[in-house]
XYZ file of N, CA and C in Angstrom:
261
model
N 0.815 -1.203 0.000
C 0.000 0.000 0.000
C 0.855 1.262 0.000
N 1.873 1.231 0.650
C 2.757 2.619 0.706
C 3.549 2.874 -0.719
N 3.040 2.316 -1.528
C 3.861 3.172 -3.052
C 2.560 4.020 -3.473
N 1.474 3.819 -3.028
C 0.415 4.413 -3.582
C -0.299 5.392 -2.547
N 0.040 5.344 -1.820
C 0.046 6.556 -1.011
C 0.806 8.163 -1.476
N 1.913 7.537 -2.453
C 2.572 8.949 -2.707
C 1.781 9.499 -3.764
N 0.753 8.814 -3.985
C 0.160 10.149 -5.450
C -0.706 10.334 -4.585
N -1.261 10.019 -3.828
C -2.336 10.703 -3.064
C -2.269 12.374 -3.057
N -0.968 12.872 -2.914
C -0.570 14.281 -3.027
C -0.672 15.225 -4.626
N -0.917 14.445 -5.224
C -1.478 14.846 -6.596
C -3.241 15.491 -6.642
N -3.678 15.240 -5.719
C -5.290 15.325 -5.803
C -5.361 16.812 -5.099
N -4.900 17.588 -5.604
C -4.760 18.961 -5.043
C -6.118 19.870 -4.569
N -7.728 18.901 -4.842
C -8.866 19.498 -4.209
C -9.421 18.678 -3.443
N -8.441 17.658 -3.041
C -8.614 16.894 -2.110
C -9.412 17.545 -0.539
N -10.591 17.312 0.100
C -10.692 17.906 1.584
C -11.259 16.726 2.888
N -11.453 15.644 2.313
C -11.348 14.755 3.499
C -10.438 13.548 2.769
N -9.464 12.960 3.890
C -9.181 11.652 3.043
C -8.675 10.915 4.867
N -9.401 9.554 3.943
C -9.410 8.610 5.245
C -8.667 7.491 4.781
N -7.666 7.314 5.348
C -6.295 5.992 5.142
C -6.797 4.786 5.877
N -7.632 4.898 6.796
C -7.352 4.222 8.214
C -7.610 2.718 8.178
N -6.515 1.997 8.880
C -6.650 0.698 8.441
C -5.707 -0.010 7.640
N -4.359 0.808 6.800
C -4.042 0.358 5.888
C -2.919 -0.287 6.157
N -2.329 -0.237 7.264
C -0.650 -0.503 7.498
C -0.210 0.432 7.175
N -0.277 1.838 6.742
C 0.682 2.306 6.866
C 1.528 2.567 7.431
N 3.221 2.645 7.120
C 4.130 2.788 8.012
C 4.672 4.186 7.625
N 4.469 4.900 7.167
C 4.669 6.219 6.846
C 3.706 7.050 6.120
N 3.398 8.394 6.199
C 3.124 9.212 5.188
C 4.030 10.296 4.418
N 3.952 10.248 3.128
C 5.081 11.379 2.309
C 5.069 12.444 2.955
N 6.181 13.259 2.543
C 6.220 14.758 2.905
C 5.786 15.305 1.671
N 4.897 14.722 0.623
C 4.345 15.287 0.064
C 2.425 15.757 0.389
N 2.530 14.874 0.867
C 1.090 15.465 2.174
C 1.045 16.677 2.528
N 1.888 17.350 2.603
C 1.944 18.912 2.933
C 1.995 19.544 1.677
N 1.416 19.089 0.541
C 0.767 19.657 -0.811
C -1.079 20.001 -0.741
N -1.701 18.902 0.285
C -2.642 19.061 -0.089
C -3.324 20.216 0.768
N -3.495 21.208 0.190
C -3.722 22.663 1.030
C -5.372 22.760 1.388
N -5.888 21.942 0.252
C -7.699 21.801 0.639
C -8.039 21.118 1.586
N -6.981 20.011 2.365
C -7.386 19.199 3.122
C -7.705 19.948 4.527
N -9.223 18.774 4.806
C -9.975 19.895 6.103
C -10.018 18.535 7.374
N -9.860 17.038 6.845
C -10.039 16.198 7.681
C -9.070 15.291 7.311
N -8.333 14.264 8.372
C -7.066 13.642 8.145
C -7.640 12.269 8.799
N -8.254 11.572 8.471
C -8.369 10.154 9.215
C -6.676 9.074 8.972
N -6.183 8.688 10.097
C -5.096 7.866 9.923
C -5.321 6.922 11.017
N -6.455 6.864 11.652
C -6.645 5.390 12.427
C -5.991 4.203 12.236
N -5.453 3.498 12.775
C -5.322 1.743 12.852
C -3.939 1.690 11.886
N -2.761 2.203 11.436
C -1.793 1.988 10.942
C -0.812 1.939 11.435
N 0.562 2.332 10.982
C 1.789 1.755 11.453
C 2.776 2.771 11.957
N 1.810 4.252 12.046
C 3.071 5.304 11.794
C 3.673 5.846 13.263
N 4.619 5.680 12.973
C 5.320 6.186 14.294
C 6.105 7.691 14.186
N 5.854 8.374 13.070
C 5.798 10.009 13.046
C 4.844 10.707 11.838
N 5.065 11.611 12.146
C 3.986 12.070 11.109
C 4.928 13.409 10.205
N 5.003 13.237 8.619
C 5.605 14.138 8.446
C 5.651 15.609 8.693
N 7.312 16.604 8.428
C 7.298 17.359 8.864
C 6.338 18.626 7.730
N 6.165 17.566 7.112
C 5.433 18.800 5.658
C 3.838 19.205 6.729
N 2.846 18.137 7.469
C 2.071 17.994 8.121
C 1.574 19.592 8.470
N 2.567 20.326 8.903
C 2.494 21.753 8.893
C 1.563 22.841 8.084
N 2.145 22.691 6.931
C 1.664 23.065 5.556
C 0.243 22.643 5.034
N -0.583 21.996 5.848
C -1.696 21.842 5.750
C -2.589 23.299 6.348
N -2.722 23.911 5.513
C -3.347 24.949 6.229
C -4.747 25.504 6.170
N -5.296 24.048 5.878
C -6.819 23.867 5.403
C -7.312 23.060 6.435
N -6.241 22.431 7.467
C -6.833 21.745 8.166
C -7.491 22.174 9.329
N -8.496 22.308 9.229
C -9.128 23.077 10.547
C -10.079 22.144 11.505
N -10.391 21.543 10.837
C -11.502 20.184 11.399
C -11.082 19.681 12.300
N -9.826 18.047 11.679
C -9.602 17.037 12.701
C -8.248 16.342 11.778
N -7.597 15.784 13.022
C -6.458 14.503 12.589
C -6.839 13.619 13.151
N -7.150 12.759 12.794
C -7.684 11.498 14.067
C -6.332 10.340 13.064
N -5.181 10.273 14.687
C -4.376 9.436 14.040
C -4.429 7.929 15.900
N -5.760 8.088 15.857
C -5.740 7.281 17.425
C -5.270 5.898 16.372
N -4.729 4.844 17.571
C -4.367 3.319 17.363
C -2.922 3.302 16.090
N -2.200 4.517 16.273
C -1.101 4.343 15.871
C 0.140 4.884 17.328
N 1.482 3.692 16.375
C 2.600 3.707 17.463
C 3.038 5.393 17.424
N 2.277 6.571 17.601
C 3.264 7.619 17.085
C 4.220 8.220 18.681
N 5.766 8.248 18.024
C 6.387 8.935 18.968
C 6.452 10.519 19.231
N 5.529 10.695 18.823
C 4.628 12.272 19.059
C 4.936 13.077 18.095
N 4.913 14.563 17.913
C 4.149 15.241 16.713
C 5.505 15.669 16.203
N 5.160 16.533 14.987
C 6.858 17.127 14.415
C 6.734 18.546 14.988
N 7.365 19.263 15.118
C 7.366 20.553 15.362
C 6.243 21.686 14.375
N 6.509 21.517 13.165
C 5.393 21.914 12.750
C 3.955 21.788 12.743
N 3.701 20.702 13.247
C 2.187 20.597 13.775
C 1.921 21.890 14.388
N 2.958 22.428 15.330
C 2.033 23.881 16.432
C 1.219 25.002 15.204
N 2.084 24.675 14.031
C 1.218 25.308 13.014
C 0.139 25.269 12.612
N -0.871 24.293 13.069
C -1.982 23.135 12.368
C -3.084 24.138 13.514
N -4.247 24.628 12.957
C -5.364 25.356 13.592
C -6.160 24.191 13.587
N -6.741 22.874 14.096
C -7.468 21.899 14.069
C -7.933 21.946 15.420
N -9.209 21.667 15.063
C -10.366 21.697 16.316
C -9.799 20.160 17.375
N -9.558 19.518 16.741
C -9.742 18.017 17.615
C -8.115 17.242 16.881
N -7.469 16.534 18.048
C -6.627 16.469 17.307
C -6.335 14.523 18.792
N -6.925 13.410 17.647
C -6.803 12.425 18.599
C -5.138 11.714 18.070
C-alpha cells in the first residue's frame, strides 16, 4: 500500500481523506501539498511520526484522528496546524 500513497498528493482538491486501516508505516512529505485538506483520518496503521510537511496543511481546521497508531509524538510543525480536535 505505501507506493500508492505517494500520489495521493497529486489530488490537489482533495478535503477529506481517510487511510485508516491500511498498514501504513509512513506518510510522504508530500502530504503537505494538499492545502484543501480539512479532515485527516489515519486510524489503525503503522506510523510512528507524522511528516514534517504535516504543517503546511493549512486547510486543516476540522480534525487529525491518528488514534491506534505507534506515534512517537508530533513534528514541530504541527504547532502550526489550527485543528479543532486532534486524537
Amino acid at each position: 500500500m505505501n507506493y500508492r500513497i505517494e500520489s495521493i498528493a497529486q489530488l490537489q482538491n482533495l478535503n477529506y481523506l481517510n487511510v485508516s486501516n491500511n498498514q501504513l508505516e509512513y506518510l510522504p512529505e508530500t502530504i503537505g501539498n494538499l492545502k484543501n485538506l480539512e479532515h485527516l483520518n489515519l486510524i489503525g496503521n503503522r506510523l510512528t511520526q507524522l511528516p514534517q510537511s504535516i504543517g503546511n496543511l493549512c486547510g486543516l481546521k476540522s480534525e487529525i484522528d491518528a488514534y491506534d497508531n505507534p506515534l512517537n509524538g508530533l513534528p514541530e510543525s504541527a504547532s502550526k496546524l489550527q485543528v479543532q480536535i486532534l486524537y
